[in-house]
Tab-separated table of C-alpha atoms in Angstrom:
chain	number	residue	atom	x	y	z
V	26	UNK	CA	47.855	31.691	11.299
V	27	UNK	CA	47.985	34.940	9.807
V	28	UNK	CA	51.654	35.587	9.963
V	29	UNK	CA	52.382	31.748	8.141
V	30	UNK	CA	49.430	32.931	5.395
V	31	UNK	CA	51.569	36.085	5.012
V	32	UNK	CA	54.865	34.382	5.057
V	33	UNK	CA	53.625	31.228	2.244
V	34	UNK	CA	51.819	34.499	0.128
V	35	UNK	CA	55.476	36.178	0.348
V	36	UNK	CA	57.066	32.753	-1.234
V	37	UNK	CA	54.178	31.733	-3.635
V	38	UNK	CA	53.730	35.393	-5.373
V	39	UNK	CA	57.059	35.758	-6.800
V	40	UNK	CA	56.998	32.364	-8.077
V	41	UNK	CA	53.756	33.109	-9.591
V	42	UNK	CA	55.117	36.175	-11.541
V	43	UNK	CA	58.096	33.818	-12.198
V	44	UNK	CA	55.483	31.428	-13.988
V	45	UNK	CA	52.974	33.733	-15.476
V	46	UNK	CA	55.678	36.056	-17.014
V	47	UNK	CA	58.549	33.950	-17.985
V	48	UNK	CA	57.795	30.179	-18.656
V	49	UNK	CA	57.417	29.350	-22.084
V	50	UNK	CA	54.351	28.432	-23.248
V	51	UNK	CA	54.412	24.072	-23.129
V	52	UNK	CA	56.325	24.480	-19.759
V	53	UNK	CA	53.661	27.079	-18.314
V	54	UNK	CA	50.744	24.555	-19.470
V	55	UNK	CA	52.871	21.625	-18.176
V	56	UNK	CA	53.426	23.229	-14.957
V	57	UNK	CA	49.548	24.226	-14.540
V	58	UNK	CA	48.632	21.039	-15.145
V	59	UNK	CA	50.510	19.921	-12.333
V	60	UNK	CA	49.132	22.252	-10.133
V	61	UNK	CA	45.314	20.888	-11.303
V	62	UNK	CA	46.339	17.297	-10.519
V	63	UNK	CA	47.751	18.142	-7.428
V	64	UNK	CA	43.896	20.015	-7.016
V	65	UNK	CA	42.347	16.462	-8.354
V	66	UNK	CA	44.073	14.322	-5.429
V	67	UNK	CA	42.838	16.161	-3.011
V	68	UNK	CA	39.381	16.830	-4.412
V	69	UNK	CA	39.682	12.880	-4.554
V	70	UNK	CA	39.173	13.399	-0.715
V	71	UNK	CA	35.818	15.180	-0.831
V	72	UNK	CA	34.720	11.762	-2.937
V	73	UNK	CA	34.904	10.023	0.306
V	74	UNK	CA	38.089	8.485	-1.298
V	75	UNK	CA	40.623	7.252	1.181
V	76	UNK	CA	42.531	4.433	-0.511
V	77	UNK	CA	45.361	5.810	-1.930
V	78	UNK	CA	44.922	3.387	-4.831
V	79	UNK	CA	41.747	5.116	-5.432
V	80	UNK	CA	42.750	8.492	-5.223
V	81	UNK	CA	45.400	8.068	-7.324
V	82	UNK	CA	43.320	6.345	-9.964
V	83	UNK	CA	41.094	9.869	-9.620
V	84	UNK	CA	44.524	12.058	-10.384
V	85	UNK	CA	45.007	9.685	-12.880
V	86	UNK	CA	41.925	10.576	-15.206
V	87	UNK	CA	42.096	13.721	-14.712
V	88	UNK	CA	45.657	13.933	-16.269
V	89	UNK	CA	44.708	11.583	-19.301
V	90	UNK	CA	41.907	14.097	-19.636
V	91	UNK	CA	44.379	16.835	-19.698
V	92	UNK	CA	46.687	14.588	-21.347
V	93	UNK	CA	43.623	14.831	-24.595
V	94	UNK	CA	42.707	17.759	-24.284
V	95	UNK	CA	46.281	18.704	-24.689
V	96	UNK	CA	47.101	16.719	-27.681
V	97	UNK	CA	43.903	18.160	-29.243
V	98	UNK	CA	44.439	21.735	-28.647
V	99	UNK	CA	48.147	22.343	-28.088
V	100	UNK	CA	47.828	25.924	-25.781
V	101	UNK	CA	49.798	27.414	-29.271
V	102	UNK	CA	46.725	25.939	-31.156
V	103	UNK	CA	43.364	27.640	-28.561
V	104	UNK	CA	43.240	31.094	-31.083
V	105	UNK	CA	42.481	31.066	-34.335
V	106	UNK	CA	44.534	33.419	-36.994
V	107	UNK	CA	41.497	35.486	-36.598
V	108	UNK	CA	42.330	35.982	-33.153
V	109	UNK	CA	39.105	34.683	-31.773
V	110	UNK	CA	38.902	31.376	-29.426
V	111	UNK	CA	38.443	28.244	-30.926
V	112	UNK	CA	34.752	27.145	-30.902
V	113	UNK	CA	35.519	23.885	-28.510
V	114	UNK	CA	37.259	25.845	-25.915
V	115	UNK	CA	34.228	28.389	-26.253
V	116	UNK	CA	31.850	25.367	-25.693
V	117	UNK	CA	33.886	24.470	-22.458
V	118	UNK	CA	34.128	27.171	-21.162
V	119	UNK	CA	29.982	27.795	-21.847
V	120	UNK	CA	29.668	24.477	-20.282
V	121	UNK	CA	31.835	25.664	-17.662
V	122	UNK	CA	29.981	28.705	-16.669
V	123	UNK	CA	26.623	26.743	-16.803
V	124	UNK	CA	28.348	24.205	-13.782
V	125	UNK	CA	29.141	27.282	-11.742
V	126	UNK	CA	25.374	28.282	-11.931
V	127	UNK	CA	24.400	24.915	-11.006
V	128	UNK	CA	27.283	25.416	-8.030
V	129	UNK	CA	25.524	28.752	-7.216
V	130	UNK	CA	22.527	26.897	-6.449
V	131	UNK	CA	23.942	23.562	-4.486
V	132	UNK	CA	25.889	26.169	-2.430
V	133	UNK	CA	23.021	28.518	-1.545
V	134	UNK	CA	20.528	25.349	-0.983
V	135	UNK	CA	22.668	23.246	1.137
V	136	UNK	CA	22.324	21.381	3.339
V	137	UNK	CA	18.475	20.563	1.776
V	138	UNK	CA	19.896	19.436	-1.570
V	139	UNK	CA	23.559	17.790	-0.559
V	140	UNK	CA	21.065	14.206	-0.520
V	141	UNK	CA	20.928	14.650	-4.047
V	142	UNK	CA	24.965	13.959	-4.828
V	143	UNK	CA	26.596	13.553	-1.186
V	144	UNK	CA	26.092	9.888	-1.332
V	145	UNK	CA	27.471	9.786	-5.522
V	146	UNK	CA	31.387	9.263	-5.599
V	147	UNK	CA	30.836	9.507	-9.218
V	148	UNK	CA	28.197	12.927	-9.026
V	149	UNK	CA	31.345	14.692	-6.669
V	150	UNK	CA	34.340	13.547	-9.260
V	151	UNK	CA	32.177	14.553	-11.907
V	152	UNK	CA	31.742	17.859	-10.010
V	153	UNK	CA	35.520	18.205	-9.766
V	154	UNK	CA	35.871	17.517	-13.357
V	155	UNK	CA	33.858	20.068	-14.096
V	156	UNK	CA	35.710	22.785	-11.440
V	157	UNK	CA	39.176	21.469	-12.095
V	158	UNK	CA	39.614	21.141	-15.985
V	159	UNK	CA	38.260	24.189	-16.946
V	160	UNK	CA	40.844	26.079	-14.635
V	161	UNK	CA	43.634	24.735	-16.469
V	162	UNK	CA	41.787	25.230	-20.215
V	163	UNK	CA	41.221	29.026	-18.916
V	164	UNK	CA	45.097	29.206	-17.645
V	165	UNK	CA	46.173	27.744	-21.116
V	166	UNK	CA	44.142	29.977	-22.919
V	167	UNK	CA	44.812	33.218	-20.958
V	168	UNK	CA	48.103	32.929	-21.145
V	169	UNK	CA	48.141	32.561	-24.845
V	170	UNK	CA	46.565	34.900	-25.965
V	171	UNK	CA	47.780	36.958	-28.556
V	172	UNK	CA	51.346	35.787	-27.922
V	173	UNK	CA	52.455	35.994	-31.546
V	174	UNK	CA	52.515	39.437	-31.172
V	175	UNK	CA	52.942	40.681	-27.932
V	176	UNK	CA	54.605	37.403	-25.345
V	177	UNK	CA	53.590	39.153	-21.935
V	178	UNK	CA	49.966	39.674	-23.315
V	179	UNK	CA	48.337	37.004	-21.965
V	180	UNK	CA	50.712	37.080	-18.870
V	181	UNK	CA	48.856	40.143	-17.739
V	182	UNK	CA	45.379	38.682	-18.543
V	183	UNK	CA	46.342	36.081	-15.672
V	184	UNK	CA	47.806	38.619	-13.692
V	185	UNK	CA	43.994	40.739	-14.006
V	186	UNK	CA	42.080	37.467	-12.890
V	187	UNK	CA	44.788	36.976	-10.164
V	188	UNK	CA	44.857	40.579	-8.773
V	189	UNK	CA	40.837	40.416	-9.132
V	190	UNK	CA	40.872	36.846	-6.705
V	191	UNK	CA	43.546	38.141	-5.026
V	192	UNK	CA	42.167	41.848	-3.786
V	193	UNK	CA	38.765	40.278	-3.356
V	194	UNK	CA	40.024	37.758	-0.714
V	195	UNK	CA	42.175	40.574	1.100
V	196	UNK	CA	39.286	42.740	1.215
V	197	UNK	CA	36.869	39.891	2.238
V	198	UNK	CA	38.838	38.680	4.759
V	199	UNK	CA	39.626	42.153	6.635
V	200	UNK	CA	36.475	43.866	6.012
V	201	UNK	CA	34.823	40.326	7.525
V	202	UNK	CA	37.133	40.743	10.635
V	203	UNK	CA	36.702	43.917	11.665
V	204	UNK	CA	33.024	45.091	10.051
V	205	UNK	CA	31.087	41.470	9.899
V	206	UNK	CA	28.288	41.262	11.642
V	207	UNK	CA	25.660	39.171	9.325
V	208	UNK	CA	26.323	35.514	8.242
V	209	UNK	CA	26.809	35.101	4.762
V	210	UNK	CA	26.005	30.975	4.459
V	211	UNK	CA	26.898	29.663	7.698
V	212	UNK	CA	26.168	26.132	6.958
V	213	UNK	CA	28.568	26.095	4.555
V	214	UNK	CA	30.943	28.366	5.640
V	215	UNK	CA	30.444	29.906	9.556
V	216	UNK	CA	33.407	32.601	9.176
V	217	UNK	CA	31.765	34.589	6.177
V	218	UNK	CA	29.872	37.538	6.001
V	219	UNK	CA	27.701	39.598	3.869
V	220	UNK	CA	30.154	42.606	4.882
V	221	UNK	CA	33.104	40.352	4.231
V	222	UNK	CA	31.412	39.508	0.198
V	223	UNK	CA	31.107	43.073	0.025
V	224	UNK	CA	34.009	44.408	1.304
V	225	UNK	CA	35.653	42.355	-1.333
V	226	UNK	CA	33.550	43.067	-4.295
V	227	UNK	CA	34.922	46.657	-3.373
V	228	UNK	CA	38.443	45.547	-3.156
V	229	UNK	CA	38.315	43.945	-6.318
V	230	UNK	CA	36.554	46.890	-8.067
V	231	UNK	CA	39.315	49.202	-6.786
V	232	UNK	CA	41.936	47.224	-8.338
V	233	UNK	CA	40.589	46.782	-11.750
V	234	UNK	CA	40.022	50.796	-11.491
V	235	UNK	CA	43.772	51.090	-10.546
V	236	UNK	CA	44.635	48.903	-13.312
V	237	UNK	CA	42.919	50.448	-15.866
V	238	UNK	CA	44.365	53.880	-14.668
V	239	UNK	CA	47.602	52.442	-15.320
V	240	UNK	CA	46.936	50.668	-18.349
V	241	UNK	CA	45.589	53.934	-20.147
V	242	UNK	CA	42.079	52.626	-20.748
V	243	UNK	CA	39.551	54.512	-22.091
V	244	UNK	CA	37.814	56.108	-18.835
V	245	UNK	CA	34.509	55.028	-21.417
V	246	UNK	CA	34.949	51.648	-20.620
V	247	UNK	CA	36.100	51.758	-16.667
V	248	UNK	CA	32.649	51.289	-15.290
V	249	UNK	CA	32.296	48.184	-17.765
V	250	UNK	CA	35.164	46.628	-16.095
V	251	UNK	CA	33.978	47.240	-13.040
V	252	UNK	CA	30.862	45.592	-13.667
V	253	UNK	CA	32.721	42.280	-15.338
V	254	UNK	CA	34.884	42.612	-12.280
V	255	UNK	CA	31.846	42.526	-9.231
V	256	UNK	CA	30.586	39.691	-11.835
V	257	UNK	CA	33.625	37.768	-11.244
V	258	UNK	CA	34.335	38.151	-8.223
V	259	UNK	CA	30.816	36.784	-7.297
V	260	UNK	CA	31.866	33.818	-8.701
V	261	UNK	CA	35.224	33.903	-7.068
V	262	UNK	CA	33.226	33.779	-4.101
V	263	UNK	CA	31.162	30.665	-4.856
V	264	UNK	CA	34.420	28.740	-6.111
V	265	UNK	CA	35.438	29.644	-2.358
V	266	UNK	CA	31.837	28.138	-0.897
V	267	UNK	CA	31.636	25.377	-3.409
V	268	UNK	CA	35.154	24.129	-1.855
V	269	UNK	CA	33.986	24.592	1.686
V	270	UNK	CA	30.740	22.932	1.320
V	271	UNK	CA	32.077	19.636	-0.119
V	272	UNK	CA	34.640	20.031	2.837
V	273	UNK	CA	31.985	20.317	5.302
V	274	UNK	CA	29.919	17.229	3.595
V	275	UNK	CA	33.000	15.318	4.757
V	276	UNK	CA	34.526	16.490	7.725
V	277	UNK	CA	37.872	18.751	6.567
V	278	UNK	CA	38.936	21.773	7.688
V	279	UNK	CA	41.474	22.062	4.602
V	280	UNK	CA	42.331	20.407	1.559
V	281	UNK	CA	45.813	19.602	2.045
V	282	UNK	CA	48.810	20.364	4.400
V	283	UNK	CA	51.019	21.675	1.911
V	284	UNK	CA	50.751	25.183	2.331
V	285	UNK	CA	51.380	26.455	5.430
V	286	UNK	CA	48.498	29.002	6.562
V	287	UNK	CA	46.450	28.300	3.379
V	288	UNK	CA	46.353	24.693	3.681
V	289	UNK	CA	46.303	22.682	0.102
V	290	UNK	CA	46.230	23.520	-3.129
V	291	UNK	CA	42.649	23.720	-3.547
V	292	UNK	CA	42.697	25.862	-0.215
V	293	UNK	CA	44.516	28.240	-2.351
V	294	UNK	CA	42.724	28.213	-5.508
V	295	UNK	CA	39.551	27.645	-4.907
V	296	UNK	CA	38.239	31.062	-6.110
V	297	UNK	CA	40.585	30.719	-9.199
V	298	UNK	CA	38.679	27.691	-10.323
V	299	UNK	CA	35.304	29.595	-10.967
V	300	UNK	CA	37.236	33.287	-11.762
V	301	UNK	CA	39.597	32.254	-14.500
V	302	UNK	CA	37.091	30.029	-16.624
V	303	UNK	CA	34.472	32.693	-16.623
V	304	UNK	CA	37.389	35.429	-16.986
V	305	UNK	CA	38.702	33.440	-20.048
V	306	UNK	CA	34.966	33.125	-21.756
V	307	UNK	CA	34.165	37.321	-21.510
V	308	UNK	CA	37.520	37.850	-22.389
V	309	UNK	CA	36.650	35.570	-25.436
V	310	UNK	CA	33.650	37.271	-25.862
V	311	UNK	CA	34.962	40.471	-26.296
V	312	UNK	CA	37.463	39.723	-28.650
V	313	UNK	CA	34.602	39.064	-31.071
V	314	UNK	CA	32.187	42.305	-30.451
C-alpha cells in the first residue's frame, strides 16, 4: 500500500506543479472544476446514491453551480483593482468557514448526532455542496491573486496550502505509525491518533518555517504563520474526518478506485477541501489589515 501511495504521489506531484504553475488562468479553473465534479460523483455515494442516473444528476448540479458561479465571477474578475477580494467570494468563503465549524462538531459528536442528517439525501448533498464548491472558489481565487503583476503569485499561494496539507499528512501518518498510542476519534476514524494530529501540526509548522526562511520573511511575522499554519492544519484534519465519517455512515473504505494507494479523488483531497477555503479567507483577510 505504501509503495503504490508513493508511486501515484511520484505521478500526481509533478502534474500538480504542471497545473498550479503553468496553466493559464480559464484552463487552471476549468481543470479544477473537473477535479471538484469528479469529488461530487463520488460524494454522490455517501448520499446513499447508487443509481447512476442519480449520481450523475448530483455531478450535474454541482457543475451548473460552478457553471454560475463562473459566469458571475470569471477567476480574472475575484480581486478588485484595490487588490482586495470581492465581497461575495468573502461571504462564501465566511459561509464556508462557518460549515467547517458545524463539521468540527458532527465529527467530534458522532455517532450520537449522525440521526440528525444520516437518513437526509438532501442534508449530505447539501453537506457536499458546502465542502466541495468552496474548494474550487478558494483554488480560483488563490491562484489569481495578484496575477496582473506577478503570474506565479498566486501559484505559490496554492503551493503554501498544498505543502501545509501535504507535510501535515506525512507527518501524521509516520508519527501515528511509529509513536501512536492514544485514539484520536476512533468511531470515525480507528487508524488516527492524538500523536499522529500532532506529529503533523509539527510537520506542517516546520514547513511554513522553511518557507518563510526561503522566502525572506520578516522573522517578525514567522511565529504568526506558524500560528495560521497549526490553525489550518486543524482544519485539514477535520476535512480528513469529515470524509471518513460520512464513509463510515455508509460502509466505504475509499471514495473511488482511481488512485492507486490513495483511493478516489476525495481520498486525496479531503484535507484540501477545509485547508484551501479557510487558507483563501485569512489570506483575504490580510490583504486588507
Amino acid at each position: 500500500m505504501l509503495k503504490q501511495r508513493i508511486l501515484t504521489s511520484a505521478v500526481l506531484a509533478p502534474l500538480a506543479l504542471l497545473l498550479v504553475f503553468y496553466t493559464p488562468l480559464a484552463q487552471f479553473s476549468f481543470i479544477a472544476g473537473l477535479i471538484v465534479l469528479l469529488g461530487a460523483w463520488e460524494w454522490s455515494a455517501f448520499m446513499g446514491l447508487s443509481a447512476k442516473r442519480a449520481r450523475f444528476g448530483y455531478t450535474t448540479l454541482v457543475a451548473l453551480i460552478l457553471g454560475a458561479l463562473h459566469l458571475h465571477w470569471p477567476i480574472e474578475s475575484l480581486w478588485q483593482s484595490s487588490g482586495q477580494l470581492t465581497a461575495d467570494a468573502n461571504y462564501i468563503f465566511t459561509l464556508s468557514f462557518a460549515w467547517w465549524i458545524v463539521a468540527t462538531i458532527l465529527v467530534v459528536k458522532y455517532p450520537r448526532m449522525s440521526s440528525a442528517w444520516s437518513e437526509g439525501i438532501v442534508l449530505r448533498g447539501v453537506a457536499g455542496l458546502l465542502t466541495l464548491v468552496p474548494l474550487w472558489l478558494a483554488l480560483n481565487t488563490l491562484r489569481s491573486a495578484h496575477f496582473a503583476d506577478e503570474h506565479h503569485f498566486g501559484s505559490t499561494l496554492i503551493m503554501v496550502v498544498l505543502g501545509i496539507v501535504w507535510s501535515a499528512d506525512i507527518g501524521a501518518y509516520f508519527t501515528g505509525k511509529n509513536f501512536g498510542k492514544r485514539k484520536l476519534m476512533p468511531k470515525v476514524s480507528p487508524n488516527k491518533t492524538i500523536e499522529g494530529l500532532l506529529g503533523g501540526l509539527a510537520t506542517s509548522v516546520v514547513f511554513v518555517v522553511v518557507f518563510c526562511y526561503f522566502a525572506a520573511v520578516p522573522k517578525s511575522l514567522w511565529a504568526v504563520y506558524a500560528g495560521l499554519t497549526i490553525f489550518i492544519a486543524l482544519f485539514s484534519a477535520i476535512g480528513d474526518l469529515l470524509e471518513s465519517m460520512f464513509k463510515r455512515e455508509v460502509g466505504l473504505k475509499d471514495s473511488g478506485s482511481c488512485l492507486p494507494g490513495h483511493g478516489g479523488i476525495l481520498d486525496r483531497i479531503d484535507s484540501l477541501t477545509a485547508a484551501a477555503p479557510i487558507f483563501a479567507l485569512c489570506y483575504a483577510w490580510t490583504v486588507t489589515l
